mmCIF file of C-alpha atoms and ligand atoms in Angstrom:
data_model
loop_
_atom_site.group_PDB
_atom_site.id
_atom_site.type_symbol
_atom_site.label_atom_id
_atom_site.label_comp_id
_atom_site.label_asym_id
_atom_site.label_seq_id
_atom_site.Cartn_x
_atom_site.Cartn_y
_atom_site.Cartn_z
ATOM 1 C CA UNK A 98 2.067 -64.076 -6.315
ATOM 2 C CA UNK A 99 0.296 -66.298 -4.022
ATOM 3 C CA UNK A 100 -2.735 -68.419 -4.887
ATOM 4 C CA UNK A 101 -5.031 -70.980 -2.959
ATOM 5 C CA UNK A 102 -6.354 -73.214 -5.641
ATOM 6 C CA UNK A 103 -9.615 -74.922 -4.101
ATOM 7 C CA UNK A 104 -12.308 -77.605 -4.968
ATOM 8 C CA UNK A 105 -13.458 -81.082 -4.285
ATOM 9 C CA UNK A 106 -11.363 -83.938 -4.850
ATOM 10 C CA UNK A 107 -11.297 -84.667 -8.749
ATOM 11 C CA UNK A 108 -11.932 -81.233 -9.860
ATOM 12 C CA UNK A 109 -8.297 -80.659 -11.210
ATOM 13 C CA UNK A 110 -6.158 -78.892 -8.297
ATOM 14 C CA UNK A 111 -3.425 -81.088 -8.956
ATOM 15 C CA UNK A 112 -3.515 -80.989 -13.499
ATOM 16 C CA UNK A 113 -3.931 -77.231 -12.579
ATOM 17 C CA UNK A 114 -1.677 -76.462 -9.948
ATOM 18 C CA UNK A 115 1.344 -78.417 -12.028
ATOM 19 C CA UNK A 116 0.455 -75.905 -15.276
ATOM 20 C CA UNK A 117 0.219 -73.136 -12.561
ATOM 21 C CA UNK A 118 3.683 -73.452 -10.958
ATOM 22 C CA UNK A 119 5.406 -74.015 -14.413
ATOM 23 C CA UNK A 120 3.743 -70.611 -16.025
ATOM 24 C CA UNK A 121 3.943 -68.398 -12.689
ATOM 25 C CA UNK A 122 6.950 -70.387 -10.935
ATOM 26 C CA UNK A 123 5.416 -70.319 -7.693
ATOM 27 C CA UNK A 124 6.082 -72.809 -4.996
ATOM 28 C CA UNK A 125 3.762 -76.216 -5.319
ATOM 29 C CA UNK A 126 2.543 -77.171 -1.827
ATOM 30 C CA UNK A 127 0.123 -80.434 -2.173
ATOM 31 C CA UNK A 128 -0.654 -81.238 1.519
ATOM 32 C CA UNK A 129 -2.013 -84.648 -0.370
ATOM 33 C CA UNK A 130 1.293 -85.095 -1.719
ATOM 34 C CA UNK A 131 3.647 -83.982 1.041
ATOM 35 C CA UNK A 132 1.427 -86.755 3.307
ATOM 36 C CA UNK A 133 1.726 -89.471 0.357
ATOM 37 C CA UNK A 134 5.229 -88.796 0.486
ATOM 38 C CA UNK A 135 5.260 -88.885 4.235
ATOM 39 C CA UNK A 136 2.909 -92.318 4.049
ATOM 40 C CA UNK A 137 5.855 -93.665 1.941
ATOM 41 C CA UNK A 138 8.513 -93.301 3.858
ATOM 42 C CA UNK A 139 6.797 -94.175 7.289
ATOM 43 C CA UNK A 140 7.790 -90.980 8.864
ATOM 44 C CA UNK A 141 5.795 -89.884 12.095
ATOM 45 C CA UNK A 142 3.455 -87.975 10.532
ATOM 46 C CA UNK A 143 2.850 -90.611 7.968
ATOM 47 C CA UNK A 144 2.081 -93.228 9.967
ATOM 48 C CA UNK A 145 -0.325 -91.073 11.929
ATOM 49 C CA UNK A 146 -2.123 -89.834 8.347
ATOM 50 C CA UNK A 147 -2.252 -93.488 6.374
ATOM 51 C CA UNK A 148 -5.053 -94.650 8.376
ATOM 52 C CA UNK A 149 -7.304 -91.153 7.719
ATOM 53 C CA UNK A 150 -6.118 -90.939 4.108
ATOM 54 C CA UNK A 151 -7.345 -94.535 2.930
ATOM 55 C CA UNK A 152 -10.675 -94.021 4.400
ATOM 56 C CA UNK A 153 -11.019 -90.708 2.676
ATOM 57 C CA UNK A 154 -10.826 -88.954 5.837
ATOM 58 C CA UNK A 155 -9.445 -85.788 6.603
ATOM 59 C CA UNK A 156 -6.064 -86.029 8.831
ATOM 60 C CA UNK A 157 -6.448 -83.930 11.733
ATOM 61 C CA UNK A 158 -5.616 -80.244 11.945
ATOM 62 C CA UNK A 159 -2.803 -80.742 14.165
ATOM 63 C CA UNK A 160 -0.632 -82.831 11.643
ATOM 64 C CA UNK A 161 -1.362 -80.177 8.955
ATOM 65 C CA UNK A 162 -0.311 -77.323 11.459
ATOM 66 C CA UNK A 163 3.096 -79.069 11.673
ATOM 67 C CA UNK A 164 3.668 -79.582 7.894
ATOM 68 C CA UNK A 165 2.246 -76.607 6.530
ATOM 69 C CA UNK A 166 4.928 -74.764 9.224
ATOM 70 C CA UNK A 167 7.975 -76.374 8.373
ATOM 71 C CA UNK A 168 7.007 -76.563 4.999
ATOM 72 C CA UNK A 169 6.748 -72.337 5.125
ATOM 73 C CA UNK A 170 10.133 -72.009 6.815
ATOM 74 C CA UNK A 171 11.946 -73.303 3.735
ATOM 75 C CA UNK A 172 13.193 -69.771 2.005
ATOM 76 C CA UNK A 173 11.971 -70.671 -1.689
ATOM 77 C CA UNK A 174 8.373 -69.493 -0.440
ATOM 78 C CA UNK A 175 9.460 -66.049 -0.639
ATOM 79 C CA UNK A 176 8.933 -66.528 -4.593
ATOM 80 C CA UNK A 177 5.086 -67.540 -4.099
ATOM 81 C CA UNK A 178 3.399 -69.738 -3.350
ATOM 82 C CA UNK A 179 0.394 -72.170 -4.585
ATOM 83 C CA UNK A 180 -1.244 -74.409 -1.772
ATOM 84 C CA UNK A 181 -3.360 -76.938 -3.321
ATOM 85 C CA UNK A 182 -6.195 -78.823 -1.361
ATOM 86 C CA UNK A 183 -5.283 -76.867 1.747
ATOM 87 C CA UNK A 184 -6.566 -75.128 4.000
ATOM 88 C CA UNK A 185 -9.068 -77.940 4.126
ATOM 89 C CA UNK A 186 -11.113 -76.847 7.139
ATOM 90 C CA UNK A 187 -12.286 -73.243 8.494
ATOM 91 C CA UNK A 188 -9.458 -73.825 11.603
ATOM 92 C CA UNK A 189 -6.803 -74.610 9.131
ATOM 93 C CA UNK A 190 -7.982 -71.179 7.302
ATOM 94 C CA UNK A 191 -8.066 -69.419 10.717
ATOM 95 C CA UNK A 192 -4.457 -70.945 11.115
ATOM 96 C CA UNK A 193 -3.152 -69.894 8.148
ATOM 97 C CA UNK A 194 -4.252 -66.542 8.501
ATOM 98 C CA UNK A 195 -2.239 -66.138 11.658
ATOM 99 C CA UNK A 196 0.768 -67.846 10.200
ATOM 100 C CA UNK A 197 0.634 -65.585 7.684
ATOM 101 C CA UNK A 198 0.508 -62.477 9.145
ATOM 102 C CA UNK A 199 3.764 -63.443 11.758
ATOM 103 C CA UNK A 200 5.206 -64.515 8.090
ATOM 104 C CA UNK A 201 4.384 -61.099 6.827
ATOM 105 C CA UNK A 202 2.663 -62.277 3.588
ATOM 106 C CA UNK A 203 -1.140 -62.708 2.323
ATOM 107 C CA UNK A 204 -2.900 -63.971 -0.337
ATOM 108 C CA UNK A 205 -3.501 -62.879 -4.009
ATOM 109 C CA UNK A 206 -5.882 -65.097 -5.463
ATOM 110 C CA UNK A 207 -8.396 -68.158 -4.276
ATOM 111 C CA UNK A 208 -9.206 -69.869 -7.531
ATOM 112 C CA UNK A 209 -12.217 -71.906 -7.192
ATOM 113 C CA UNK A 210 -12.549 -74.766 -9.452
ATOM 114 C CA UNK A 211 -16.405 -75.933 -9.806
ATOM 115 C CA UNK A 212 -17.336 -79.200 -11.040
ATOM 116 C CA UNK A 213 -20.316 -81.857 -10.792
ATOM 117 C CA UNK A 214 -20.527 -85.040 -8.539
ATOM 118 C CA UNK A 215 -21.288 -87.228 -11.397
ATOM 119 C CA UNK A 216 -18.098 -85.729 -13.361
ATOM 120 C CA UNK A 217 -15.972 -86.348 -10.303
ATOM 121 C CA UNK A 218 -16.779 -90.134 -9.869
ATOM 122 C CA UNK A 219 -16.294 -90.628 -13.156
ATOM 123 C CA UNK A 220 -12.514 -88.689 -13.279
ATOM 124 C CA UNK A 221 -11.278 -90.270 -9.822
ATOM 125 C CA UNK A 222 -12.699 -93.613 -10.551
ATOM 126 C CA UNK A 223 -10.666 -93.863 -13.993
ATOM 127 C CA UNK A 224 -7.553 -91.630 -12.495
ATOM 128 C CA UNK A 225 -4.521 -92.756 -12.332
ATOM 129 C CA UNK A 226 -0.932 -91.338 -10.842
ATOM 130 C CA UNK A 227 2.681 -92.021 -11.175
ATOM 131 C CA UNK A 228 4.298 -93.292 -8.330
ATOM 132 C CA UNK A 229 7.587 -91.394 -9.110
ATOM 133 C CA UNK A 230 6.731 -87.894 -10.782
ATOM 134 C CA UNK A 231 3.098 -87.519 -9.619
ATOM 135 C CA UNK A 232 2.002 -87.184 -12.938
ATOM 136 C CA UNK A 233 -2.044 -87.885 -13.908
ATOM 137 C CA UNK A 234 -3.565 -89.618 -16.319
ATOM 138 C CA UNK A 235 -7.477 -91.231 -16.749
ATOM 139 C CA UNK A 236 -7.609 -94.851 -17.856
ATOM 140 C CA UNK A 237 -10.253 -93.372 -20.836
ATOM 141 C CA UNK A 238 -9.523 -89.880 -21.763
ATOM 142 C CA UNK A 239 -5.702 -89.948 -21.104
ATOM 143 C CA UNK A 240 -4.119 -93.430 -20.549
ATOM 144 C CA UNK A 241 -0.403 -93.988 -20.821
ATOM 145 C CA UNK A 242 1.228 -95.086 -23.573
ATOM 146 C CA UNK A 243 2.168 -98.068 -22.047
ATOM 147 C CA UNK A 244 -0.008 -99.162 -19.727
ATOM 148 C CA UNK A 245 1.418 -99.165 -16.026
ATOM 149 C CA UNK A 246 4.162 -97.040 -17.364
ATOM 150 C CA UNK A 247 4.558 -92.987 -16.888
ATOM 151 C CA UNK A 248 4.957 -91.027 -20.454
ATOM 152 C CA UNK A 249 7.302 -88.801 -18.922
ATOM 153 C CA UNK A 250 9.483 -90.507 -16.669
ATOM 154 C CA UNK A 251 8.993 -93.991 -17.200
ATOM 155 C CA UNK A 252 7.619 -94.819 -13.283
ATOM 156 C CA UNK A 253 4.808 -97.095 -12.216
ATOM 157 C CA UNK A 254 1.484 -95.859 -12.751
ATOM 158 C CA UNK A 255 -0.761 -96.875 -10.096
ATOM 159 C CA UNK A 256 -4.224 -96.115 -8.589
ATOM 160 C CA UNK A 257 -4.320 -93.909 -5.456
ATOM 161 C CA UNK A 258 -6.138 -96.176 -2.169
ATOM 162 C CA UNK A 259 -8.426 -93.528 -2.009
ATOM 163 C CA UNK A 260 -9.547 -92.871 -5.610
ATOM 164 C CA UNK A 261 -12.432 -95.756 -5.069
ATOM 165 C CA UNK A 262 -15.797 -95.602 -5.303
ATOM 166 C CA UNK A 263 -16.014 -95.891 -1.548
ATOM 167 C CA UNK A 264 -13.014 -93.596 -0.366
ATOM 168 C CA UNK A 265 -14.575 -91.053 -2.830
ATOM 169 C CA UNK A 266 -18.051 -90.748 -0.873
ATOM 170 C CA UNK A 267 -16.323 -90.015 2.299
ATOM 171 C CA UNK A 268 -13.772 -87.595 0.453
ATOM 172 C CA UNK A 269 -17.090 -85.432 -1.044
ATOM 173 C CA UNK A 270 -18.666 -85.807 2.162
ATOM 174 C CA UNK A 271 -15.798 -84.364 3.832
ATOM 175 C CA UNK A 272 -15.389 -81.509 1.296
ATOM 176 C CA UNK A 273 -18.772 -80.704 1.491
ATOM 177 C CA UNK A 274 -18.964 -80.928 5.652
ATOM 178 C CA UNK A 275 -15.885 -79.197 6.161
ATOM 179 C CA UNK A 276 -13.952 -77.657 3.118
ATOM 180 C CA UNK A 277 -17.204 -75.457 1.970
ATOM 181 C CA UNK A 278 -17.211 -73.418 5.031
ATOM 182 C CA UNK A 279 -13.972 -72.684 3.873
ATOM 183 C CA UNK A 280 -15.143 -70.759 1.228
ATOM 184 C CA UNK A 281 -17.542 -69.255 3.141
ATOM 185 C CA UNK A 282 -14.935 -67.846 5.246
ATOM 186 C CA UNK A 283 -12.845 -66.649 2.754
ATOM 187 C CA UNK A 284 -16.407 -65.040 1.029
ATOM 188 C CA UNK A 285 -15.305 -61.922 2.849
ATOM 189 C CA UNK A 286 -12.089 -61.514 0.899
ATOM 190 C CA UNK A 287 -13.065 -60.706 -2.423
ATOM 191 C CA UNK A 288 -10.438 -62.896 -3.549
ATOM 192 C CA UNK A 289 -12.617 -66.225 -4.935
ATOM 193 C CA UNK A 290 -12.452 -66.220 -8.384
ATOM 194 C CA UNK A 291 -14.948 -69.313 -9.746
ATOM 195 C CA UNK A 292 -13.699 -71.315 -12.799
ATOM 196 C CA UNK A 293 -15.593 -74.309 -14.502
ATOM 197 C CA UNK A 294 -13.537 -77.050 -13.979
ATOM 198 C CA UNK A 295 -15.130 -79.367 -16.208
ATOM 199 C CA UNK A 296 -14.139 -77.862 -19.226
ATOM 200 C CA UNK A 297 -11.140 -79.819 -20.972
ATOM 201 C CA UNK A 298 -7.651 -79.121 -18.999
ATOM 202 C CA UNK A 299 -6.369 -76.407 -21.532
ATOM 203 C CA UNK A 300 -9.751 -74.234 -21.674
ATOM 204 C CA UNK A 301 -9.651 -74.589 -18.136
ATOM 205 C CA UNK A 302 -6.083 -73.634 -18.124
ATOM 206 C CA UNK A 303 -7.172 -70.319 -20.329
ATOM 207 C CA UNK A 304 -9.145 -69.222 -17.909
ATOM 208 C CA UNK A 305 -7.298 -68.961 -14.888
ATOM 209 C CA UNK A 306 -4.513 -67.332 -17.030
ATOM 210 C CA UNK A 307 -7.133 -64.630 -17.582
ATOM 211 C CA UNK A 308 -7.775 -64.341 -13.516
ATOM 212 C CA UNK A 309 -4.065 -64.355 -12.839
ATOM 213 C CA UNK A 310 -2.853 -62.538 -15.910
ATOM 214 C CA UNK A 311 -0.264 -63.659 -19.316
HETATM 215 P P1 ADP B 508 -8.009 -84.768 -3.301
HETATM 216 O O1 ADP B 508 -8.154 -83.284 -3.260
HETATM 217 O O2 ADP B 508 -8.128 -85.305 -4.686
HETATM 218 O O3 ADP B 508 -8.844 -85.479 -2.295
HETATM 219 P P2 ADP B 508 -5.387 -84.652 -1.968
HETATM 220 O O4 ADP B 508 -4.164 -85.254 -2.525
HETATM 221 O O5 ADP B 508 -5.440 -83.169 -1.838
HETATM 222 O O6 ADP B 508 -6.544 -85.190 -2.916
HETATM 223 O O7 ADP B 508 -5.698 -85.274 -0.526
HETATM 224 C C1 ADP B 508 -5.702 -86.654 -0.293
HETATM 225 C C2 ADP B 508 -5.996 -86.943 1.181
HETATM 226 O O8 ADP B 508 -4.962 -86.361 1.994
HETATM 227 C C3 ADP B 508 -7.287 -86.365 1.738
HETATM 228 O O9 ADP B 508 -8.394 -87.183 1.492
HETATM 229 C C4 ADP B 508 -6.958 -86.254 3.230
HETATM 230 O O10 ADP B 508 -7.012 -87.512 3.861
HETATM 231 C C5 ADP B 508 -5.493 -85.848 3.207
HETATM 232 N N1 ADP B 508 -5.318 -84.376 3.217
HETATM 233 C C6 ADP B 508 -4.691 -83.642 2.260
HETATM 234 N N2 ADP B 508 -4.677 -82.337 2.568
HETATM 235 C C7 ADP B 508 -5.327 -82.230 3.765
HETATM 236 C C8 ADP B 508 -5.641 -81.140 4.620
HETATM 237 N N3 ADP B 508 -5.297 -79.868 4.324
HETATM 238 N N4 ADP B 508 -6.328 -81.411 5.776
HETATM 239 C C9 ADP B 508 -6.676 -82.658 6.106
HETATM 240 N N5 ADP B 508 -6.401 -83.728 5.343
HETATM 241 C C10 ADP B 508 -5.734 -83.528 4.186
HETATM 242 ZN ZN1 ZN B 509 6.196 -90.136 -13.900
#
């Protein structure tokens, strides 16, 4: 099965996509985290996206060409796959169209996880990630147990750059300039499938089992 799990920063794509991959075992490809990771160890490409990525910016198509291809060549996508927060912009849909077609493989499902502006400053403000096992917790509704100090693998827990107040506006503005037409594009499709995202994680959880099936 292969799924393109959408929505504006703070919506859930990443809570989601983690429950997705472990039900459906489907390959996890986070652009965000592959460029983190990149960022980190001050690879090429990370040293062009760190600049982009603080601001809240988008990184330009061109880097995410070059990942999203070497990251596709890797055999283990034959199983599925689950791209979460790309494509990002109508090219990078147009792209991965025509990657996927030389690939021989399509898509199943878009799920489309909808949420409020008001909800999302709230979640990203208070969100916080491990440094080692990308795990997410909120500083109100799901703190760890130690503070600083990932539940599940014992890692630093740290604040993203970009999950502030100010990074935020330019990350909805750029999900509303560019990532909407997205949807528009894929409109066509008849594969969007809209889910409430600001239910609580496991209701939200139940429903996209429904869309994608026990
Ligand atoms: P979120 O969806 O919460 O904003 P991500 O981890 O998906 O978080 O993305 C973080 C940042 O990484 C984005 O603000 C952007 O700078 C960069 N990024 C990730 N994926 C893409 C993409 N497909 N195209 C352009 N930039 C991207
Ligand atoms: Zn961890």
């Amino acid at each position: 099965m292969n799924i393109l799990i959408m929505g504006a920063p703070g919506t859930g794509k990443g809570t989601m996509s983690a429950l997705i991959k472990d039900k459906y075992d489907v390959v996890h490809v986070s652009t965000g985290d592959m460029l983190r990771q990149a960022v980190k160890d001050k690879t090429e490409i990370g040293l062009k996206a760190q600049e982009y990525m603080n601001k809240g910016a988008l990184v330009p198509d061109e880097v995410i060409h070059g990942i999203i291809l070497e990251r596709l060549a890797k055999d283990d996508i034959k199983k599925g796959f689950l791209f979460d927060g790309y494509p990002r912009t109508v090219e990078q849909a147009i792209d991965l169209d025509n990657i996927l077609e030389t690939l021989n493989l399509k898509i199943d499902y878009i799920i489309n996880l909808d949420v409020d502006d008001e909800i999302l400053k709230e979640r990203i403000t208070g969100r916080r990630t491990c440094s080692n096992c990308k795990a997410i917790y909120h500083i109100k509704t799901h703190a760890p147990k130690v503070e600083g100090v990932c539940d599940i693998c014992g890692g630093q827990v740290i604040q993203r750059k970009d999950d502030t107040l100010e990074a935020l506006s330019n990350r909805l503005d750029a999900y509303y300039a560019s990532t909407k037409p997205v949807m528009e594009y894929y409109e066509k499709t008849g594969l969007i499938r809209n889910i409430d995202g600001s239910k609580d994680p496991k209701e939200v959880f139940l429903d996209i089992k429904a869309v994608l099936g026990e």
